[in-house]
Amino acid sequence: MKMWSGRFSKELDAGINDFNSSISFDHVMFREDIAGSIAHATMLGAQGIIPAADAESIVAGLNGILQDLESGSLSFDWQAEDIHMFIEQVLTERIGDAGKRLHTARSRNDQVALDLRLYLKKQTRELYDLLHRLTELLAGKASEHLDTVMPGYTHMQVAQPVTFGHHLMAYAQMFMRDLGRLSDCYQRMDVMPLGSCALAGTTYPLDRTMTAKLLGFSAISQNSLDGVSDRDFCVELASALSLIMTHLSRFSEEIILWCSSEFSFIELDDAFATGSSIMPQKKNPDICELIRGKTGRVNGDLVHLLTMLKGLPLAYNKDLQEDKEAIFDSVETVKLCLSAFLPMLETMTVKKDRMRAAASKGFINATDCADYLVRKGIPFREAYQITGWLVKLCIERNCTLETLPLQSYQMLCPAFAADLYRAIDLTTCVEQRTVTGGPAPAAVASQIQELKSRLAAHDAATPWN
Ligand code: ARG
């Protein structure tokens, strides 16, 4: 029999009970639901809203339920309407009348808003830790590859030489911003809605600040209608997660290319690649492909949340029950992807020779040749045009800028001298790009230092520290 059956003269249709129930997915919040109820009952007791003895037996009863759910000696009732109803029901069966006092000055509307915030705060901290590990791994790997020259691309055409360390640090910068977004949205999640009740607050003398303190919230919501209907924090988290996936997906796409025999810049460890059922030679980057694919799913979760909210009048509407599957799915998916990506990245082999060989093709040093002429006093536009002619000449003669004889250079421009060859050497090209943010080993080394200290400062300032 339903808790709310008083007003009804029939049992809920069995099919509709399943349709209406959320316990199949909200049971994951059982710890948060119990913690929220313990804090609420403690406050009710302290305020004299319920007898102190009842508050004590509620707390003891809830702790018992927590233990039994953790140990598996109590199982969820999949017919229950949701996790909130289930726990209250078990509590009342176990402790009798005192259990019936727990829901004083509370509604499931503020209860579910509370549970979700508590649950997502914890998930956000876990996501932050995973992403932090990835950022550190990238900084560590980058410092091993300060001198590993590789081609930099625009339009997927060889453009200018960079290093693998420089390339990895580009991703470290993206994940740094993602870390910032996670701790930023945590602050707005860290607001306690309990006390909003169904929508209009309550006549009981609640001490909301006490409940918030017991639960570790740094603020309490200021409008009861907003308290029960706000899901901005889910959208913010989902959007931060979509960006994390976007970054992982771009990185994955590159790794997929780099693993191909055409690039062959890296090789994945056998433990992090898969074979084919028919082609014996295949070694596939499935992890990367799955991450790229799952990005669509996480983006879908974000759109799901935004669309669910857009037409909702205040305050609570049952549509809001649809928030959980979307945000839980994106949290789980991102955690899974980060957990798979980390060891894959950690164990991959970098083929420095292949990277360098690829950087030696495609006239990657043409800009440096023009810059050489600029240093000899030729205006850049003119130097650019002369270098264009040189590239054309090399294509006709099937040679490279490095192998084109000096006389040919001098025929096009007398400013060329023998020191040209050093200026267009790949190593020189990279080493001279010392501008802040550039690929020169010294510049990348200081980028790594800067990122590491920013990361440390960031950790110290996270809202949960
Ligand atoms: N299971 C519901 C949810 O997830 C709990 C709130 C239900 N409130 C209500 N008045 N029916 O949103």
GROMACS .gro file of C-alpha atoms and ligand atoms in nm:
model
  477
    1MET     CA    1   0.000   0.000   0.000
    2LYS     CA    2   0.129   0.345  -0.093
    3MET     CA    3   0.215   0.597   0.177
    4TRP     CA    4  -0.019   0.840   0.004
    5SER     CA    5  -0.305   0.588  -0.038
    6GLY     CA    6  -0.544   0.775   0.201
    7ARG     CA    7  -0.697   0.988  -0.070
    8PHE     CA    8  -0.728   0.701  -0.318
    9SER     CA    9  -0.982   0.424  -0.343
   10LYS     CA   10  -0.780   0.192  -0.569
   11GLU     CA   11  -0.428   0.052  -0.578
   12LEU     CA   12  -0.197   0.201  -0.841
   13ASP     CA   13  -0.198  -0.001  -1.164
   14ALA     CA   14   0.104  -0.237  -1.159
   15GLY     CA   15   0.235  -0.123  -1.496
   16ILE     CA   16   0.200   0.240  -1.397
   17ASN     CA   17   0.378   0.167  -1.071
   18ASP     CA   18   0.679   0.055  -1.274
   19PHE     CA   19   0.646   0.353  -1.505
   20ASN     CA   20   0.633   0.593  -1.211
   21SER     CA   21   0.906   0.435  -1.000
   22SER     CA   22   1.259   0.571  -0.995
   23ILE     CA   23   1.421   0.330  -0.749
   24SER     CA   24   1.587   0.136  -1.032
   25PHE     CA   25   1.821   0.434  -1.081
   26ASP     CA   26   1.792   0.654  -0.770
   27HIS     CA   27   1.891   0.371  -0.533
   28VAL     CA   28   2.253   0.475  -0.591
   29MET     CA   29   2.180   0.775  -0.367
   30PHE     CA   30   2.095   0.561  -0.062
   31ARG     CA   31   2.392   0.688   0.139
   32GLU     CA   32   2.305   1.049   0.069
   33ASP     CA   33   1.938   0.990   0.147
   34ILE     CA   34   2.028   0.839   0.483
   35ALA     CA   35   2.282   1.111   0.563
   36GLY     CA   36   2.024   1.378   0.476
   37SER     CA   37   1.760   1.214   0.696
   38ILE     CA   38   2.002   1.176   0.988
   39ALA     CA   39   2.087   1.545   0.972
   40HIS     CA   40   1.721   1.643   0.936
   41ALA     CA   41   1.612   1.427   1.233
   42THR     CA   42   1.900   1.557   1.448
   43MET     CA   43   1.795   1.914   1.376
   44LEU     CA   44   1.425   1.837   1.439
   45GLY     CA   45   1.523   1.689   1.777
   46ALA     CA   46   1.750   1.981   1.868
   47GLN     CA   47   1.474   2.229   1.781
   48GLY     CA   48   1.218   2.037   1.988
   49ILE     CA   49   1.006   1.978   1.677
   50ILE     CA   50   1.009   1.606   1.750
   51PRO     CA   51   1.093   1.444   2.088
   52ALA     CA   52   1.469   1.401   2.142
   53ALA     CA   53   1.419   1.028   2.206
   54ASP     CA   54   1.248   0.987   1.870
   55ALA     CA   55   1.531   1.172   1.696
   56GLU     CA   56   1.776   0.934   1.859
   57SER     CA   57   1.589   0.625   1.755
   58ILE     CA   58   1.553   0.758   1.398
   59VAL     CA   59   1.928   0.816   1.378
   60ALA     CA   60   2.002   0.470   1.517
   61GLY     CA   61   1.746   0.312   1.283
   62LEU     CA   62   1.889   0.488   0.980
   63ASN     CA   63   2.243   0.386   1.071
   64GLY     CA   64   2.121   0.027   1.094
   65ILE     CA   65   1.961   0.052   0.748
   66LEU     CA   66   2.283   0.198   0.608
   67GLN     CA   67   2.485  -0.090   0.749
   68ASP     CA   68   2.242  -0.349   0.619
   69LEU     CA   69   2.233  -0.198   0.272
   70GLU     CA   70   2.613  -0.181   0.264
   71SER     CA   71   2.649  -0.542   0.376
   72GLY     CA   72   2.375  -0.665   0.144
   73SER     CA   73   2.162  -0.808   0.426
   74LEU     CA   74   1.887  -0.563   0.329
   75SER     CA   75   1.791  -0.550  -0.038
   76PHE     CA   76   1.611  -0.279  -0.228
   77ASP     CA   77   1.242  -0.324  -0.298
   78TRP     CA   78   1.218  -0.263  -0.672
   79GLN     CA   79   0.845  -0.204  -0.639
   80ALA     CA   80   0.904   0.098  -0.414
   81GLU     CA   81   0.830   0.439  -0.563
   82ASP     CA   82   1.178   0.570  -0.505
   83ILE     CA   83   1.477   0.544  -0.270
   84HIS     CA   84   1.326   0.802  -0.034
   85MET     CA   85   0.999   0.611   0.014
   86PHE     CA   86   1.186   0.283   0.047
   87ILE     CA   87   1.412   0.398   0.329
   88GLU     CA   88   1.132   0.569   0.519
   89GLN     CA   89   0.919   0.256   0.485
   90VAL     CA   90   1.193   0.027   0.618
   91LEU     CA   91   1.264   0.270   0.902
   92THR     CA   92   0.901   0.274   1.010
   93GLU     CA   93   0.882  -0.106   0.994
   94ARG     CA   94   1.188  -0.122   1.215
   95ILE     CA   95   1.131   0.150   1.475
   96GLY     CA   96   0.755   0.211   1.463
   97ASP     CA   97   0.598   0.550   1.540
   98ALA     CA   98   0.923   0.744   1.570
   99GLY     CA   99   0.992   0.659   1.205
  100LYS     CA  100   0.667   0.828   1.108
  101ARG     CA  101   0.798   1.155   1.256
  102LEU     CA  102   1.102   1.176   1.025
  103HIS     CA  103   0.918   1.342   0.738
  104THR     CA  104   0.797   1.633   0.956
  105ALA     CA  105   0.879   1.966   0.786
  106ARG     CA  106   1.015   1.795   0.478
  107SER     CA  107   0.892   1.693   0.134
  108ARG     CA  108   1.040   1.456  -0.117
  109ASN     CA  109   1.082   1.761  -0.334
  110ASP     CA  110   1.346   1.916  -0.112
  111GLN     CA  111   1.471   1.571  -0.010
  112VAL     CA  112   1.551   1.466  -0.367
  113ALA     CA  113   1.709   1.804  -0.442
  114LEU     CA  114   1.928   1.756  -0.135
  115ASP     CA  115   2.025   1.398  -0.217
  116LEU     CA  116   2.117   1.486  -0.571
  117ARG     CA  117   2.339   1.775  -0.463
  118LEU     CA  118   2.512   1.559  -0.202
  119TYR     CA  119   2.564   1.279  -0.453
  120LEU     CA  120   2.695   1.501  -0.729
  121LYS     CA  121   2.928   1.689  -0.493
  122LYS     CA  122   3.098   1.358  -0.418
  123GLN     CA  123   3.106   1.260  -0.785
  124THR     CA  124   3.251   1.597  -0.880
  125ARG     CA  125   3.536   1.550  -0.631
  126GLU     CA  126   3.607   1.206  -0.778
  127LEU     CA  127   3.602   1.343  -1.132
  128TYR     CA  128   3.838   1.620  -1.026
  129ASP     CA  129   4.083   1.363  -0.888
  130LEU     CA  130   4.082   1.156  -1.206
  131LEU     CA  131   4.128   1.460  -1.425
  132HIS     CA  132   4.402   1.583  -1.195
  133ARG     CA  133   4.587   1.254  -1.244
  134LEU     CA  134   4.556   1.289  -1.619
  135THR     CA  135   4.686   1.646  -1.616
  136GLU     CA  136   4.985   1.543  -1.405
  137LEU     CA  137   5.053   1.244  -1.629
  138LEU     CA  138   5.057   1.473  -1.933
  139ALA     CA  139   5.295   1.718  -1.767
  140GLY     CA  140   5.524   1.428  -1.670
  141LYS     CA  141   5.520   1.277  -2.019
  142ALA     CA  142   5.571   1.618  -2.177
  143SER     CA  143   5.891   1.668  -1.979
  144GLU     CA  144   6.022   1.339  -2.123
  145HIS     CA  145   5.958   1.470  -2.475
  146LEU     CA  146   6.094   1.823  -2.479
  147ASP     CA  147   6.323   1.731  -2.770
  148THR     CA  148   6.097   1.490  -2.954
  149VAL     CA  149   6.040   1.678  -3.279
  150MET     CA  150   5.713   1.607  -3.458
  151PRO     CA  151   5.520   1.778  -3.735
  152GLY     CA  152   5.264   2.037  -3.634
  153TYR     CA  153   4.960   2.049  -3.863
  154THR     CA  154   4.701   2.294  -3.984
  155HIS     CA  155   4.427   2.164  -4.217
  156MET     CA  156   4.591   1.824  -4.148
  157GLN     CA  157   4.878   1.943  -4.370
  158VAL     CA  158   5.232   1.954  -4.235
  159ALA     CA  159   5.280   2.312  -4.114
  160GLN     CA  160   5.566   2.383  -3.874
  161PRO     CA  161   5.772   2.163  -3.645
  162VAL     CA  162   5.670   2.127  -3.280
  163THR     CA  163   5.760   1.869  -3.018
  164PHE     CA  164   5.559   1.587  -2.872
  165GLY     CA  165   5.598   1.752  -2.532
  166HIS     CA  166   5.449   2.072  -2.669
  167HIS     CA  167   5.160   1.880  -2.823
  168LEU     CA  168   5.085   1.694  -2.499
  169MET     CA  169   5.088   2.018  -2.305
  170ALA     CA  170   4.815   2.157  -2.531
  171TYR     CA  171   4.589   1.887  -2.386
  172ALA     CA  172   4.716   1.952  -2.034
  173GLN     CA  173   4.597   2.313  -2.076
  174MET     CA  174   4.250   2.196  -2.183
  175PHE     CA  175   4.221   1.962  -1.886
  176MET     CA  176   4.338   2.241  -1.654
  177ARG     CA  177   4.042   2.450  -1.769
  178ASP     CA  178   3.816   2.149  -1.716
  179LEU     CA  179   3.942   2.122  -1.358
  180GLY     CA  180   3.851   2.488  -1.311
  181ARG     CA  181   3.502   2.427  -1.446
  182LEU     CA  182   3.449   2.133  -1.209
  183SER     CA  183   3.543   2.327  -0.899
  184ASP     CA  184   3.348   2.626  -1.019
  185CYS     CA  185   3.023   2.437  -1.066
  186TYR     CA  186   3.081   2.262  -0.733
  187GLN     CA  187   3.035   2.596  -0.557
  188ARG     CA  188   2.683   2.637  -0.690
  189MET     CA  189   2.607   2.272  -0.611
  190ASP     CA  190   2.718   2.331  -0.254
  191VAL     CA  191   2.392   2.500  -0.146
  192MET     CA  192   2.147   2.315   0.079
  193PRO     CA  193   1.783   2.316  -0.039
  194LEU     CA  194   1.637   2.127   0.261
  195GLY     CA  195   1.374   2.338   0.434
  196SER     CA  196   1.217   2.441   0.103
  197CYS     CA  197   0.978   2.152   0.172
  198ALA     CA  198   0.718   2.092  -0.100
  199LEU     CA  199   0.758   2.443  -0.245
  200ALA     CA  200   0.656   2.699   0.016
  201GLY     CA  201   0.885   2.629   0.311
  202THR     CA  202   0.729   2.541   0.643
  203THR     CA  203   0.569   2.676   0.960
  204TYR     CA  204   0.803   2.470   1.181
  205PRO     CA  205   1.097   2.653   1.340
  206LEU     CA  206   1.371   2.478   1.143
  207ASP     CA  207   1.738   2.553   1.195
  208ARG     CA  208   1.848   2.518   0.835
  209THR     CA  209   2.197   2.641   0.911
  210MET     CA  210   2.245   2.356   1.155
  211THR     CA  211   2.134   2.097   0.899
  212ALA     CA  212   2.362   2.251   0.638
  213LYS     CA  213   2.656   2.237   0.879
  214LEU     CA  214   2.587   1.873   0.966
  215LEU     CA  215   2.589   1.787   0.597
  216GLY     CA  216   2.891   1.998   0.505
  217PHE     CA  217   2.714   2.256   0.287
  218SER     CA  218   2.860   2.602   0.275
  219ALA     CA  219   2.531   2.784   0.210
  220ILE     CA  220   2.154   2.739   0.226
  221SER     CA  221   1.911   2.817  -0.056
  222GLN     CA  222   1.732   3.151  -0.028
  223ASN     CA  223   1.408   3.081  -0.213
  224SER     CA  224   1.197   2.774  -0.149
  225LEU     CA  225   1.047   2.764  -0.500
  226ASP     CA  226   1.394   2.776  -0.652
  227GLY     CA  227   1.526   2.534  -0.389
  228VAL     CA  228   1.305   2.250  -0.514
  229SER     CA  229   1.308   2.325  -0.886
  230ASP     CA  230   1.666   2.433  -0.958
  231ARG     CA  231   1.866   2.181  -1.157
  232ASP     CA  232   2.118   2.432  -1.298
  233PHE     CA  233   2.391   2.248  -1.110
  234CYS     CA  234   2.315   1.933  -1.313
  235VAL     CA  235   2.332   2.126  -1.639
  236GLU     CA  236   2.656   2.296  -1.537
  237LEU     CA  237   2.815   1.966  -1.444
  238ALA     CA  238   2.685   1.799  -1.761
  239SER     CA  239   2.829   2.079  -1.969
  240ALA     CA  240   3.167   2.059  -1.795
  241LEU     CA  241   3.153   1.684  -1.863
  242SER     CA  242   3.071   1.739  -2.230
  243LEU     CA  243   3.380   1.956  -2.264
  244ILE     CA  244   3.597   1.697  -2.090
  245MET     CA  245   3.466   1.440  -2.338
  246THR     CA  246   3.524   1.681  -2.626
  247HIS     CA  247   3.888   1.713  -2.521
  248LEU     CA  248   3.927   1.339  -2.469
  249SER     CA  249   3.763   1.279  -2.804
  250ARG     CA  250   3.996   1.513  -2.996
  251PHE     CA  251   4.292   1.352  -2.824
  252SER     CA  252   4.153   1.006  -2.905
  253GLU     CA  253   4.109   1.100  -3.269
  254GLU     CA  254   4.476   1.198  -3.285
  255ILE     CA  255   4.588   0.878  -3.115
  256ILE     CA  256   4.381   0.677  -3.365
  257LEU     CA  257   4.562   0.855  -3.650
  258TRP     CA  258   4.901   0.818  -3.483
  259CYS     CA  259   4.847   0.442  -3.445
  260SER     CA  260   4.784   0.394  -3.817
  261SER     CA  261   5.067   0.245  -4.022
  262GLU     CA  262   5.071   0.567  -4.229
  263PHE     CA  263   5.161   0.778  -3.924
  264SER     CA  264   5.297   0.518  -3.687
  265PHE     CA  265   5.394   0.787  -3.432
  266ILE     CA  266   5.297   0.575  -3.134
  267GLU     CA  267   5.219   0.218  -3.046
  268LEU     CA  268   4.965   0.122  -2.782
  269ASP     CA  269   5.056  -0.137  -2.523
  270ASP     CA  270   4.905  -0.479  -2.605
  271ALA     CA  271   4.704  -0.461  -2.283
  272PHE     CA  272   4.526  -0.150  -2.411
  273ALA     CA  273   4.451  -0.247  -2.771
  274THR     CA  274   4.235  -0.513  -2.931
  275GLY     CA  275   4.255  -0.754  -3.223
  276SER     CA  276   4.025  -0.842  -3.509
  277SER     CA  277   3.819  -1.161  -3.542
  278ILE     CA  278   3.924  -1.204  -3.905
  279MET     CA  279   4.235  -0.998  -3.983
  280PRO     CA  280   4.530  -1.147  -3.794
  281GLN     CA  281   4.751  -0.841  -3.835
  282LYS     CA  282   4.512  -0.593  -3.671
  283LYS     CA  283   4.581  -0.403  -3.351
  284ASN     CA  284   4.296  -0.163  -3.296
  285PRO     CA  285   4.273   0.148  -3.075
  286ASP     CA  286   3.926   0.054  -2.945
  287ILE     CA  287   3.958   0.257  -2.625
  288CYS     CA  288   4.000   0.575  -2.824
  289GLU     CA  289   3.717   0.489  -3.060
  290LEU     CA  290   3.485   0.416  -2.769
  291ILE     CA  291   3.573   0.744  -2.603
  292ARG     CA  292   3.508   0.929  -2.929
  293GLY     CA  293   3.176   0.744  -2.959
  294LYS     CA  294   3.072   0.797  -2.597
  295THR     CA  295   3.118   1.171  -2.641
  296GLY     CA  296   2.794   1.168  -2.840
  297ARG     CA  297   2.619   1.007  -2.547
  298VAL     CA  298   2.747   1.262  -2.295
  299ASN     CA  299   2.649   1.548  -2.527
  300GLY     CA  300   2.307   1.381  -2.552
  301ASP     CA  301   2.277   1.383  -2.171
  302LEU     CA  302   2.342   1.758  -2.167
  303VAL     CA  303   2.075   1.823  -2.430
  304HIS     CA  304   1.839   1.589  -2.241
  305LEU     CA  305   1.874   1.800  -1.924
  306LEU     CA  306   1.838   2.135  -2.098
  307THR     CA  307   1.534   2.019  -2.291
  308MET     CA  308   1.372   1.865  -1.983
  309LEU     CA  309   1.400   2.195  -1.796
  310LYS     CA  310   1.310   2.447  -2.061
  311GLY     CA  311   0.931   2.442  -2.029
  312LEU     CA  312   0.889   2.363  -1.661
  313PRO     CA  313   0.671   2.599  -1.457
  314LEU     CA  314   0.767   2.645  -1.090
  315ALA     CA  315   0.804   2.459  -0.871
  316TYR     CA  316   0.851   2.079  -0.864
  317ASN     CA  317   0.721   1.875  -1.157
  318LYS     CA  318   0.765   1.503  -1.202
  319ASP     CA  319   0.962   1.572  -1.519
  320LEU     CA  320   1.248   1.647  -1.280
  321GLN     CA  321   1.272   1.277  -1.196
  322GLU     CA  322   1.422   1.243  -1.546
  323ASP     CA  323   1.728   1.445  -1.438
  324LYS     CA  324   1.899   1.154  -1.268
  325GLU     CA  325   1.953   0.902  -1.546
  326ALA     CA  326   2.104   1.170  -1.767
  327ILE     CA  327   2.344   1.319  -1.516
  328PHE     CA  328   2.433   0.980  -1.364
  329ASP     CA  329   2.508   0.846  -1.711
  330SER     CA  330   2.736   1.132  -1.802
  331VAL     CA  331   2.919   1.113  -1.467
  332GLU     CA  332   2.968   0.736  -1.501
  333THR     CA  333   3.070   0.759  -1.865
  334VAL     CA  334   3.333   1.026  -1.802
  335LYS     CA  335   3.471   0.835  -1.504
  336LEU     CA  336   3.495   0.519  -1.714
  337CYS     CA  337   3.659   0.700  -2.003
  338LEU     CA  338   3.917   0.875  -1.784
  339SER     CA  339   3.995   0.547  -1.606
  340ALA     CA  340   4.058   0.372  -1.939
  341PHE     CA  341   4.243   0.660  -2.102
  342LEU     CA  342   4.493   0.711  -1.816
  343PRO     CA  343   4.671   0.373  -1.824
  344MET     CA  344   4.650   0.359  -2.203
  345LEU     CA  345   4.835   0.688  -2.227
  346GLU     CA  346   5.078   0.591  -1.956
  347THR     CA  347   5.186   0.272  -2.134
  348MET     CA  348   5.199   0.379  -2.498
  349THR     CA  349   5.530   0.377  -2.682
  350VAL     CA  350   5.637   0.694  -2.859
  351LYS     CA  351   5.822   0.638  -3.187
  352LYS     CA  352   6.051   0.939  -3.190
  353ASP     CA  353   6.223   0.844  -3.517
  354ARG     CA  354   5.896   0.820  -3.705
  355MET     CA  355   5.787   1.158  -3.572
  356ARG     CA  356   6.113   1.319  -3.675
  357ALA     CA  357   6.106   1.157  -4.019
  358ALA     CA  358   5.753   1.286  -4.076
  359ALA     CA  359   5.867   1.633  -3.970
  360SER     CA  360   6.143   1.621  -4.234
  361LYS     CA  361   5.889   1.612  -4.516
  362GLY     CA  362   5.650   1.869  -4.650
  363PHE     CA  363   5.884   2.172  -4.643
  364ILE     CA  364   5.799   2.212  -4.275
  365ASN     CA  365   6.094   2.457  -4.242
  366ALA     CA  366   5.978   2.693  -4.519
  367THR     CA  367   5.871   2.961  -4.268
  368ASP     CA  368   6.215   2.938  -4.108
  369CYS     CA  369   6.377   2.988  -4.447
  370ALA     CA  370   6.174   3.306  -4.494
  371ASP     CA  371   6.259   3.417  -4.139
  372TYR     CA  372   6.628   3.367  -4.226
  373LEU     CA  373   6.596   3.620  -4.508
  374VAL     CA  374   6.413   3.860  -4.275
  375ARG     CA  375   6.714   3.845  -4.041
  376LYS     CA  376   6.928   3.939  -4.343
  377GLY     CA  377   6.718   4.255  -4.387
  378ILE     CA  378   6.465   4.140  -4.651
  379PRO     CA  379   6.101   4.246  -4.578
  380PHE     CA  380   5.888   3.945  -4.470
  381ARG     CA  381   5.646   3.955  -4.768
  382GLU     CA  382   5.938   3.946  -5.011
  383ALA     CA  383   6.115   3.672  -4.815
  384TYR     CA  384   5.789   3.475  -4.815
  385GLN     CA  385   5.763   3.500  -5.195
  386ILE     CA  386   6.126   3.399  -5.254
  387THR     CA  387   6.075   3.094  -5.030
  388GLY     CA  388   5.765   3.004  -5.230
  389TRP     CA  389   5.975   3.000  -5.546
  390LEU     CA  390   6.232   2.784  -5.368
  391VAL     CA  391   5.968   2.532  -5.263
  392LYS     CA  392   5.841   2.519  -5.622
  393LEU     CA  393   6.196   2.460  -5.745
  394CYS     CA  394   6.245   2.177  -5.492
  395ILE     CA  395   5.919   2.013  -5.602
  396GLU     CA  396   6.036   2.030  -5.967
  397ARG     CA  397   6.375   1.884  -5.878
  398ASN     CA  398   6.230   1.636  -5.630
  399CYS     CA  399   6.457   1.753  -5.347
  400THR     CA  400   6.414   1.926  -5.009
  401LEU     CA  401   6.517   2.269  -4.883
  402GLU     CA  402   6.798   2.095  -4.693
  403THR     CA  403   6.938   1.933  -5.010
  404LEU     CA  404   6.895   2.221  -5.254
  405PRO     CA  405   7.242   2.356  -5.341
  406LEU     CA  406   7.343   2.703  -5.220
  407GLN     CA  407   7.387   2.832  -5.579
  408SER     CA  408   7.019   2.768  -5.646
  409TYR     CA  409   6.930   2.969  -5.336
  410GLN     CA  410   7.164   3.250  -5.436
  411MET     CA  411   7.024   3.262  -5.789
  412LEU     CA  412   6.689   3.361  -5.639
  413CYS     CA  413   6.831   3.587  -5.369
  414PRO     CA  414   7.195   3.684  -5.311
  415ALA     CA  415   7.132   3.731  -4.937
  416PHE     CA  416   7.153   3.353  -4.886
  417ALA     CA  417   7.480   3.224  -4.738
  418ALA     CA  418   7.606   2.889  -4.605
  419ASP     CA  419   7.465   2.952  -4.254
  420LEU     CA  420   7.121   2.900  -4.415
  421TYR     CA  421   7.143   2.523  -4.366
  422ARG     CA  422   7.178   2.557  -3.992
  423ALA     CA  423   6.886   2.799  -3.983
  424ILE     CA  424   6.652   2.552  -4.153
  425ASP     CA  425   6.769   2.249  -3.957
  426LEU     CA  426   6.470   2.097  -3.775
  427THR     CA  427   6.632   2.122  -3.435
  428THR     CA  428   6.713   2.488  -3.488
  429CYS     CA  429   6.359   2.554  -3.609
  430VAL     CA  430   6.217   2.419  -3.284
  431GLU     CA  431   6.483   2.558  -3.051
  432GLN     CA  432   6.440   2.911  -3.177
  433ARG     CA  433   6.068   2.925  -3.108
  434THR     CA  434   6.131   3.043  -2.755
  435VAL     CA  435   5.831   3.273  -2.730
  436THR     CA  436   5.611   3.202  -2.426
  437GLY     CA  437   5.383   2.918  -2.535
  438GLY     CA  438   5.619   2.809  -2.813
  439PRO     CA  439   5.767   2.461  -2.875
  440ALA     CA  440   6.132   2.534  -2.783
  441PRO     CA  441   6.238   2.287  -2.513
  442ALA     CA  442   6.307   2.573  -2.270
  443ALA     CA  443   5.966   2.729  -2.339
  444VAL     CA  444   5.785   2.398  -2.291
  445ALA     CA  445   5.982   2.334  -1.971
  446SER     CA  446   5.863   2.663  -1.829
  447GLN     CA  447   5.510   2.594  -1.950
  448ILE     CA  448   5.521   2.269  -1.752
  449GLN     CA  449   5.646   2.455  -1.443
  450GLU     CA  450   5.375   2.718  -1.475
  451LEU     CA  451   5.106   2.453  -1.514
  452LYS     CA  452   5.231   2.257  -1.216
  453SER     CA  453   5.224   2.557  -0.987
  454ARG     CA  454   4.883   2.660  -1.116
  455LEU     CA  455   4.762   2.306  -1.049
  456ALA     CA  456   4.894   2.318  -0.692
  457ALA     CA  457   4.734   2.659  -0.632
  458HIS     CA  458   4.413   2.525  -0.780
  459ASP     CA  459   4.412   2.219  -0.555
  460ALA     CA  460   4.463   2.436  -0.250
  461ALA     CA  461   4.169   2.656  -0.351
  462THR     CA  462   3.912   2.387  -0.441
  463PRO     CA  463   3.584   2.461  -0.262
  464TRP     CA  464   3.605   2.126  -0.075
  465ASN     CA  465   3.944   2.197   0.078
  466ARG     N1  466   1.149   1.029  -0.727
  466ARG     C1  467   1.118   1.168  -0.731
  466ARG     C2  468   1.224   1.242  -0.815
  466ARG     O1  469   1.321   1.183  -0.846
  466ARG     C3  470   1.114   1.222  -0.594
  466ARG     C4  471   1.028   1.344  -0.576
  466ARG     C5  472   0.887   1.310  -0.591
  466ARG     N2  473   0.804   1.414  -0.543
  466ARG     C6  474   0.673   1.411  -0.567
  466ARG     N3  475   0.605   1.504  -0.518
  466ARG     N4  476   0.617   1.315  -0.635
  466ARG     O2  477   1.208   1.354  -0.852
   0.00000   0.00000   0.00000
